[in-house]
């Protein structure tokens, strides 16, 4: 009976004249996630998106896929009746209730809508007539107008739609409606969550991972590729740049004070990320930083890493406690991968006592010791980055 879904969206509705762009992006993204599951028909009609399902579709798989589409506020499995004839509607609503609630041991309330105001029956009349018809047919049913277990909705448009199940969607906005950003993606817990959160606001993603072979292994890189795949289940296609950072790290290690290594290294990561972001037409960088989490994320350290780029740096986790970040990571399924114990380039040359309050002037001076050679290394790192297309 349920061969279609009605998709409701929230914030897109507020976009005035640009609304169609949001609706189109939502339809595109829905089509993209459903493509591997079968040949669905996705279309919009009067402020609603509808999905018609193929003959042998898998209900659970379809719902699971739709729950990863940002922009959807709710997913309603719906019975579509190809008629607006009143007697057909009454009979179809009864069939629907019979199929969905076979034991009839429910309380219900009817909600009716009509898109065509010239339809001969008003919505209050529709509600009471449908209610009366159901009670007549199934005397075990009970009406409860205050707290019904089943909210039975009947919408009369060009066709008639009947539904009572409302499954929450992920919210947010369709990916691609809010520009593009470059995510600094490490193998940790935080940056995948940061990427998820920014893409939830409609931003499409490119990503960069700093790799330091042979100090960091192929498996550490594979872990990042796996995380990128997980984010792309929500965020759509991601172009991942894998930057070979070894020579830059060795140069910093050789020439700069060891307690400043992490900060200087982070500054070079930001510079390279910004270069790649410009190539990718990104409007911002995204990191998983959170105030005070580690030495390189004190307010002083953040000010110091922030200084080297002019592009906005978005840090969606900035005020989150670790536990709250972990909860999101678990919900979006990145956590188990993130905690696999592979070395990260931030941990291989780490100082015993890193500075926690780096002084900008001191850091700039230390960087001068790197001379012009470092610029060449940065160019090489940017130009030789490996590109992996994800999703
Ligand atoms: P995460 O859990 O995201 O790794 P973290 O708590 O380990 O974060 P840091 O290692 O200080 O924190 O890194 C801060 C941010 O810098 C990360 O969230 C990420 O955005 C970026 N970053 C760190 N290391 C790398 C790397 N090897 N490649 C790409 N980005 C990185
Ligand atoms: Mg990390």
Coordinates of C-alpha atoms and ligand atoms in Angstrom, one line a residue:
X1 CA 0.0 0.0 0.0
X2 CA 2.9 2.4 0.8
X3 CA 4.4 2.9 -2.6
X4 CA 5.5 6.5 -2.1
X5 CA 7.0 9.0 0.4
X6 CA 6.0 12.6 1.0
X7 CA 9.0 14.6 2.1
X8 CA 8.6 17.7 4.3
X9 CA 11.3 20.3 4.6
X10 CA 11.6 23.1 7.0
X11 CA 14.0 26.0 6.4
X12 CA 13.9 25.7 2.7
X13 CA 10.4 27.1 2.9
X14 CA 11.8 30.4 4.1
X15 CA 14.0 31.1 1.1
X16 CA 11.5 33.2 -0.9
X17 CA 12.4 33.6 -4.5
X18 CA 15.3 31.2 -4.3
X19 CA 13.1 28.5 -3.0
X20 CA 13.2 26.5 -6.2
X21 CA 16.9 26.3 -6.0
X22 CA 16.7 24.6 -2.6
X23 CA 13.9 22.3 -3.8
X24 CA 15.9 21.3 -6.8
X25 CA 19.0 20.7 -4.8
X26 CA 16.9 18.6 -2.4
X27 CA 15.4 16.5 -5.2
X28 CA 18.9 16.0 -6.7
X29 CA 20.4 14.9 -3.5
X30 CA 17.4 12.5 -2.8
X31 CA 17.9 11.0 -6.3
X32 CA 21.6 10.6 -5.7
X33 CA 21.2 8.7 -2.4
X34 CA 18.4 6.5 -3.8
X35 CA 20.1 5.8 -7.1
X36 CA 21.9 2.6 -5.9
X37 CA 18.7 1.3 -4.4
X38 CA 16.5 1.2 -7.5
X39 CA 14.6 3.4 -9.9
X40 CA 12.6 5.9 -7.8
X41 CA 10.7 8.8 -9.2
X42 CA 11.4 12.1 -7.3
X43 CA 9.4 15.2 -8.1
X44 CA 8.1 18.4 -6.5
X45 CA 4.6 19.6 -6.4
X46 CA 3.1 22.6 -4.5
X47 CA 5.6 22.9 -1.7
X48 CA 6.1 19.2 -1.3
X49 CA 8.6 16.7 -2.6
X50 CA 7.3 13.2 -3.5
X51 CA 9.1 10.0 -4.1
X52 CA 7.4 7.2 -5.9
X53 CA 9.0 3.8 -5.2
X54 CA 9.7 1.0 -7.7
X55 CA 7.8 -2.3 -7.4
X56 CA 10.1 -4.3 -5.2
X57 CA 11.7 -1.5 -3.2
X58 CA 13.1 -2.1 0.3
X59 CA 11.3 0.1 2.8
X60 CA 13.9 0.1 5.6
X61 CA 16.8 0.8 3.2
X62 CA 14.9 3.6 1.6
X63 CA 14.1 5.3 4.9
X64 CA 17.7 4.9 6.1
X65 CA 19.0 6.6 2.9
X66 CA 16.5 9.4 3.2
X67 CA 17.6 10.0 6.8
X68 CA 21.0 11.0 5.4
X69 CA 19.6 13.8 3.2
X70 CA 20.1 17.2 4.7
X71 CA 17.1 19.5 4.2
X72 CA 14.5 16.8 5.0
X73 CA 12.6 17.5 8.2
X74 CA 10.3 14.5 7.9
X75 CA 9.7 11.5 5.9
X76 CA 6.1 10.3 5.6
X77 CA 5.3 7.0 3.9
X78 CA 2.2 7.7 2.0
X79 CA -0.6 6.0 0.2
X80 CA -1.3 7.8 -3.1
X81 CA -4.8 7.5 -4.6
X82 CA -5.1 8.6 -8.2
X83 CA -8.4 10.3 -7.6
X84 CA -10.1 13.1 -5.7
X85 CA -13.5 11.6 -5.9
X86 CA -15.0 11.8 -2.4
X87 CA -16.4 8.2 -2.2
X88 CA -13.1 6.9 -3.5
X89 CA -11.3 8.9 -0.8
X90 CA -13.5 7.5 1.9
X91 CA -13.0 3.9 0.8
X92 CA -9.3 4.4 0.4
X93 CA -8.9 5.9 3.9
X94 CA -10.7 2.9 5.3
X95 CA -8.5 0.5 3.4
X96 CA -5.4 2.4 4.6
X97 CA -6.4 2.2 8.3
X98 CA -7.3 -1.5 7.8
X99 CA -3.9 -2.3 6.3
X100 CA -1.8 -0.2 8.7
X101 CA -3.6 -0.9 12.0
X102 CA -5.0 -4.4 11.6
X103 CA -6.0 -4.8 15.3
X104 CA -7.8 -1.4 15.3
X105 CA -6.9 -0.9 19.0
X106 CA -6.0 2.8 18.5
X107 CA -7.1 6.3 19.1
X108 CA -7.1 8.6 16.2
X109 CA -7.7 12.1 14.9
X110 CA -8.2 13.1 11.3
X111 CA -6.3 16.0 9.7
X112 CA -7.4 17.1 6.3
X113 CA -5.9 19.5 3.8
X114 CA -7.0 20.5 0.3
X115 CA -4.8 22.5 -2.1
X116 CA -7.8 23.4 -4.3
X117 CA -10.0 25.7 -2.3
X118 CA -12.9 25.1 -4.8
X119 CA -13.0 21.4 -3.8
X120 CA -16.7 21.0 -2.8
X121 CA -16.0 19.8 0.8
X122 CA -14.4 22.1 3.4
X123 CA -11.6 20.7 5.5
X124 CA -13.6 20.6 8.8
X125 CA -16.3 18.7 7.0
X126 CA -13.7 16.3 5.5
X127 CA -12.3 15.6 8.9
X128 CA -15.7 14.8 10.5
X129 CA -17.0 12.8 7.5
X130 CA -13.8 10.7 7.3
X131 CA -13.9 10.2 11.1
X132 CA -17.6 9.2 11.0
X133 CA -16.9 6.8 8.1
X134 CA -14.1 5.1 10.0
X135 CA -16.0 4.7 13.2
X136 CA -18.9 3.3 11.3
X137 CA -16.6 0.8 9.5
X138 CA -14.4 -0.1 12.5
X139 CA -16.3 0.4 15.7
X140 CA -13.3 -0.6 17.8
X141 CA -11.5 2.6 16.8
X142 CA -11.7 5.6 19.2
X143 CA -11.4 9.3 18.5
X144 CA -9.1 11.3 20.7
X145 CA -8.8 14.9 19.6
X146 CA -6.3 15.9 22.3
X147 CA -3.6 13.2 22.3
X148 CA -4.4 10.7 19.5
X149 CA -2.0 7.8 19.0
X150 CA -2.6 8.0 15.2
X151 CA -2.7 11.4 13.4
X152 CA -4.4 10.4 10.2
X153 CA -3.7 13.0 7.5
X154 CA -5.5 13.2 4.2
X155 CA -4.3 15.7 1.7
X156 CA -6.4 16.3 -1.4
X157 CA -4.3 17.7 -4.3
X158 CA -4.2 16.6 -7.9
X159 CA -4.2 13.2 -6.3
X160 CA -5.1 12.2 -2.8
X161 CA -2.4 11.4 -0.2
X162 CA -3.0 9.5 3.0
X163 CA -0.4 9.1 5.8
X164 CA -0.1 8.7 9.5
X165 CA 3.6 7.9 10.0
X166 CA 6.1 10.7 10.3
X167 CA 9.7 9.7 10.5
X168 CA 12.2 12.5 11.5
X169 CA 14.7 13.5 8.9
X170 CA 18.1 15.0 9.7
X171 CA 17.1 18.6 9.2
X172 CA 19.6 21.1 7.9
X173 CA 19.7 22.3 4.2
X174 CA 20.4 20.5 1.0
X175 CA 24.1 20.1 0.2
X176 CA 25.3 22.5 -2.5
X177 CA 22.9 25.3 -1.6
X178 CA 25.5 27.2 0.6
X179 CA 28.8 27.1 -1.3
X180 CA 31.8 25.0 -0.7
X181 CA 34.4 24.6 2.1
X182 CA 37.7 22.8 2.6
X183 CA 37.7 20.4 5.6
X184 CA 41.0 19.7 7.3
X185 CA 40.3 16.0 7.9
X186 CA 42.5 14.1 10.3
X187 CA 41.9 10.6 11.5
X188 CA 40.6 11.8 14.8
X189 CA 37.2 12.0 16.3
X190 CA 36.6 15.7 15.9
X191 CA 37.2 16.7 12.3
X192 CA 34.7 14.2 10.7
X193 CA 32.0 15.6 13.1
X194 CA 33.0 19.2 12.1
X195 CA 32.6 18.2 8.4
X196 CA 29.3 16.6 9.0
X197 CA 28.0 19.7 10.8
X198 CA 29.1 22.2 8.2
X199 CA 27.7 20.1 5.3
X200 CA 24.4 19.9 7.3
X201 CA 24.1 23.6 6.6
X202 CA 24.1 23.0 2.9
X203 CA 27.8 23.4 2.3
X204 CA 29.5 21.0 -0.1
X205 CA 32.9 19.6 0.9
X206 CA 36.4 19.1 -0.3
X207 CA 38.9 17.8 2.2
X208 CA 42.6 17.7 2.9
X209 CA 44.7 15.2 4.9
X210 CA 48.3 15.8 5.8
X211 CA 50.2 12.6 5.6
X212 CA 53.8 12.1 6.7
X213 CA 55.2 8.8 5.2
X214 CA 57.0 6.8 6.4
X215 CA 56.3 8.2 9.9
X216 CA 52.5 7.7 9.3
X217 CA 51.4 4.5 7.6
X218 CA 49.2 3.6 4.7
X219 CA 46.7 2.3 7.2
X220 CA 46.5 5.8 8.8
X221 CA 45.8 7.2 5.4
X222 CA 43.2 4.5 4.6
X223 CA 41.5 5.4 7.9
X224 CA 41.1 9.0 6.7
X225 CA 39.7 7.7 3.3
X226 CA 37.2 5.6 5.2
X227 CA 36.2 8.6 7.3
X228 CA 35.7 10.7 4.2
X229 CA 33.5 7.9 2.7
X230 CA 31.4 8.0 5.9
X231 CA 31.0 11.8 5.7
X232 CA 30.2 11.6 2.0
X233 CA 27.2 9.4 2.8
X234 CA 25.7 12.7 4.1
X235 CA 27.7 15.3 2.3
X236 CA 27.8 13.8 -1.2
X237 CA 30.9 13.7 -3.3
X238 CA 34.1 14.8 -1.6
X239 CA 37.4 15.5 -3.4
X240 CA 40.1 14.5 -0.9
X241 CA 43.6 15.9 -1.2
X242 CA 46.3 13.9 0.5
X243 CA 49.3 16.2 1.0
X244 CA 52.7 14.8 1.7
X245 CA 53.8 16.8 4.7
X246 CA 57.0 14.9 5.6
X247 CA 59.6 17.3 4.3
X248 CA 57.9 20.3 5.8
X249 CA 57.7 18.6 9.2
X250 CA 61.3 17.5 9.1
X251 CA 62.4 21.1 8.1
X252 CA 60.4 22.6 11.0
X253 CA 61.8 19.9 13.3
X254 CA 65.3 20.7 12.3
X255 CA 65.1 24.5 12.5
X256 CA 62.5 25.6 15.0
X257 CA 62.3 25.3 18.8
X258 CA 60.7 21.9 19.6
X259 CA 58.1 23.3 22.0
X260 CA 56.7 25.3 19.1
X261 CA 56.6 22.5 16.6
X262 CA 52.9 21.8 16.8
X263 CA 51.9 25.4 16.4
X264 CA 54.2 26.0 13.5
X265 CA 53.2 22.8 11.8
X266 CA 49.5 23.7 12.3
X267 CA 50.2 27.1 10.7
X268 CA 51.7 25.4 7.6
X269 CA 48.7 23.1 7.5
X270 CA 46.4 26.1 7.4
X271 CA 48.5 27.8 4.7
X272 CA 48.4 24.7 2.5
X273 CA 44.7 24.1 3.1
X274 CA 44.0 27.6 2.1
X275 CA 45.9 27.2 -1.2
X276 CA 44.0 24.1 -2.0
X277 CA 40.7 25.7 -0.9
X278 CA 41.3 28.5 -3.5
X279 CA 41.9 25.9 -6.2
X280 CA 38.6 24.2 -5.3
X281 CA 36.5 27.5 -5.2
X282 CA 35.9 27.0 -1.5
X283 CA 34.8 30.0 0.6
X284 CA 36.1 28.8 3.9
X285 CA 38.2 26.2 5.9
X286 CA 36.7 23.8 8.4
X287 CA 38.5 22.3 11.4
X288 CA 37.6 20.1 14.3
X289 CA 39.1 22.5 16.9
X290 CA 37.5 23.1 20.3
X291 CA 38.8 25.6 22.8
X292 CA 41.2 24.2 25.3
X293 CA 41.0 20.5 24.2
X294 CA 44.8 20.2 23.7
X295 CA 47.8 22.6 23.8
X296 CA 47.3 23.6 20.2
X297 CA 43.7 24.6 20.8
X298 CA 44.0 27.2 23.6
X299 CA 42.7 30.6 22.7
X300 CA 46.4 31.7 22.2
X301 CA 47.2 28.8 19.9
X302 CA 44.0 29.3 17.9
X303 CA 44.8 32.9 17.4
X304 CA 48.2 31.9 16.2
X305 CA 47.0 29.3 13.7
X306 CA 44.3 31.6 12.5
X307 CA 46.7 34.3 11.7
X308 CA 48.1 32.7 8.6
X309 CA 45.0 32.6 6.5
X310 CA 42.6 35.2 5.2
X311 CA 39.8 32.9 4.4
X312 CA 37.2 32.4 7.2
X313 CA 38.0 29.3 9.3
X314 CA 34.8 27.6 10.5
X315 CA 35.1 25.7 13.8
X316 CA 31.7 24.2 14.4
X317 CA 32.9 22.4 17.6
X318 CA 34.6 25.3 19.2
X319 CA 32.4 25.3 22.3
X320 CA 31.6 21.6 22.4
X321 CA 32.7 19.3 25.2
X322 CA 34.5 16.1 24.1
X323 CA 31.6 13.9 25.2
X324 CA 29.1 15.9 23.1
X325 CA 31.4 15.5 20.1
X326 CA 31.7 11.7 20.8
X327 CA 27.9 11.4 20.9
X328 CA 27.6 12.9 17.4
X329 CA 30.5 10.8 16.1
X330 CA 28.6 7.7 17.4
X331 CA 25.4 8.8 15.8
X332 CA 26.9 9.3 12.4
X333 CA 29.0 6.1 12.7
X334 CA 32.4 7.7 12.4
X335 CA 33.4 7.0 16.1
X336 CA 34.6 3.4 15.7
X337 CA 36.8 4.2 12.8
X338 CA 38.2 7.4 14.5
X339 CA 39.4 5.5 17.5
X340 CA 41.4 2.9 15.5
X341 CA 44.9 3.4 16.9
X342 CA 47.0 4.7 14.0
X343 CA 49.6 7.4 14.4
X344 CA 48.8 10.9 13.2
X345 CA 51.4 13.3 11.9
X346 CA 50.6 15.6 14.8
X347 CA 51.8 13.1 17.3
X348 CA 55.0 11.9 15.7
X349 CA 57.2 14.9 16.3
X350 CA 55.4 16.1 19.4
X351 CA 57.4 18.0 22.0
X352 CA 57.3 16.9 25.7
X353 CA 56.2 20.4 26.8
X354 CA 54.5 22.2 23.9
X355 CA 53.8 25.9 24.4
X356 CA 50.2 26.5 25.4
X357 CA 50.4 30.3 25.2
X358 CA 52.3 30.9 22.0
X359 CA 53.4 34.5 21.5
X360 CA 52.7 35.6 17.9
X361 CA 55.9 37.6 17.5
X362 CA 58.0 34.7 18.9
X363 CA 56.3 32.2 16.5
X364 CA 56.8 34.5 13.5
X365 CA 60.5 34.9 14.4
X366 CA 60.9 31.1 14.7
X367 CA 59.3 30.7 11.3
X368 CA 61.9 33.0 9.8
X369 CA 64.5 30.4 10.5
X370 CA 62.9 28.3 7.9
X371 CA 64.1 30.7 5.2
X372 CA 62.9 30.7 1.6
X373 CA 63.3 27.0 1.2
X374 CA 60.1 26.4 3.0
X375 CA 58.1 28.2 0.3
X376 CA 59.4 25.7 -2.2
X377 CA 58.4 22.8 0.0
X378 CA 54.9 24.3 0.4
X379 CA 54.6 24.7 -3.4
X380 CA 55.7 21.1 -3.9
X381 CA 53.3 19.9 -1.2
X382 CA 50.4 21.7 -2.9
X383 CA 51.4 20.6 -6.4
X384 CA 52.0 17.0 -5.7
X385 CA 48.9 16.4 -3.5
X386 CA 47.3 13.1 -4.4
X387 CA 43.6 13.5 -5.3
X388 CA 41.1 10.9 -4.3
X389 CA 37.5 11.2 -5.4
X390 CA 35.1 10.0 -2.7
X391 CA 31.5 9.1 -3.1
Ligands
LIG1 P1 40.8 15.6 15.4 O1 40.1 14.7 16.4 O2 39.9 16.2 14.4 O3 42.0 14.9 14.9 P2 42.3 16.7 17.5 O4 41.6 16.9 18.7 O5 43.2 15.6 17.3 O6 41.3 16.8 16.3 P3 44.5 18.4 16.6 O7 45.3 17.3 16.3 O8 45.0 19.6 17.3 O9 43.1 18.1 17.3 O10 43.9 19.0 15.2 C1 43.1 20.1 15.2 C2 42.4 20.2 13.8 O11 43.4 20.3 12.8 C3 41.7 18.8 13.5 O12 40.4 18.8 14.0 C4 41.8 18.9 12.0 O13 40.7 19.7 11.5 C5 43.1 19.5 11.7 N1 44.1 18.5 11.6 C6 45.0 18.0 12.5 N2 45.8 17.1 12.0 C7 45.5 17.0 10.7 C8 45.9 16.2 9.6 N3 46.9 15.3 9.7 N4 45.4 16.3 8.4 C9 44.4 17.2 8.2 N5 43.9 18.0 9.2 C10 44.4 17.9 10.4
LIG2 MG1 44.0 14.7 15.6

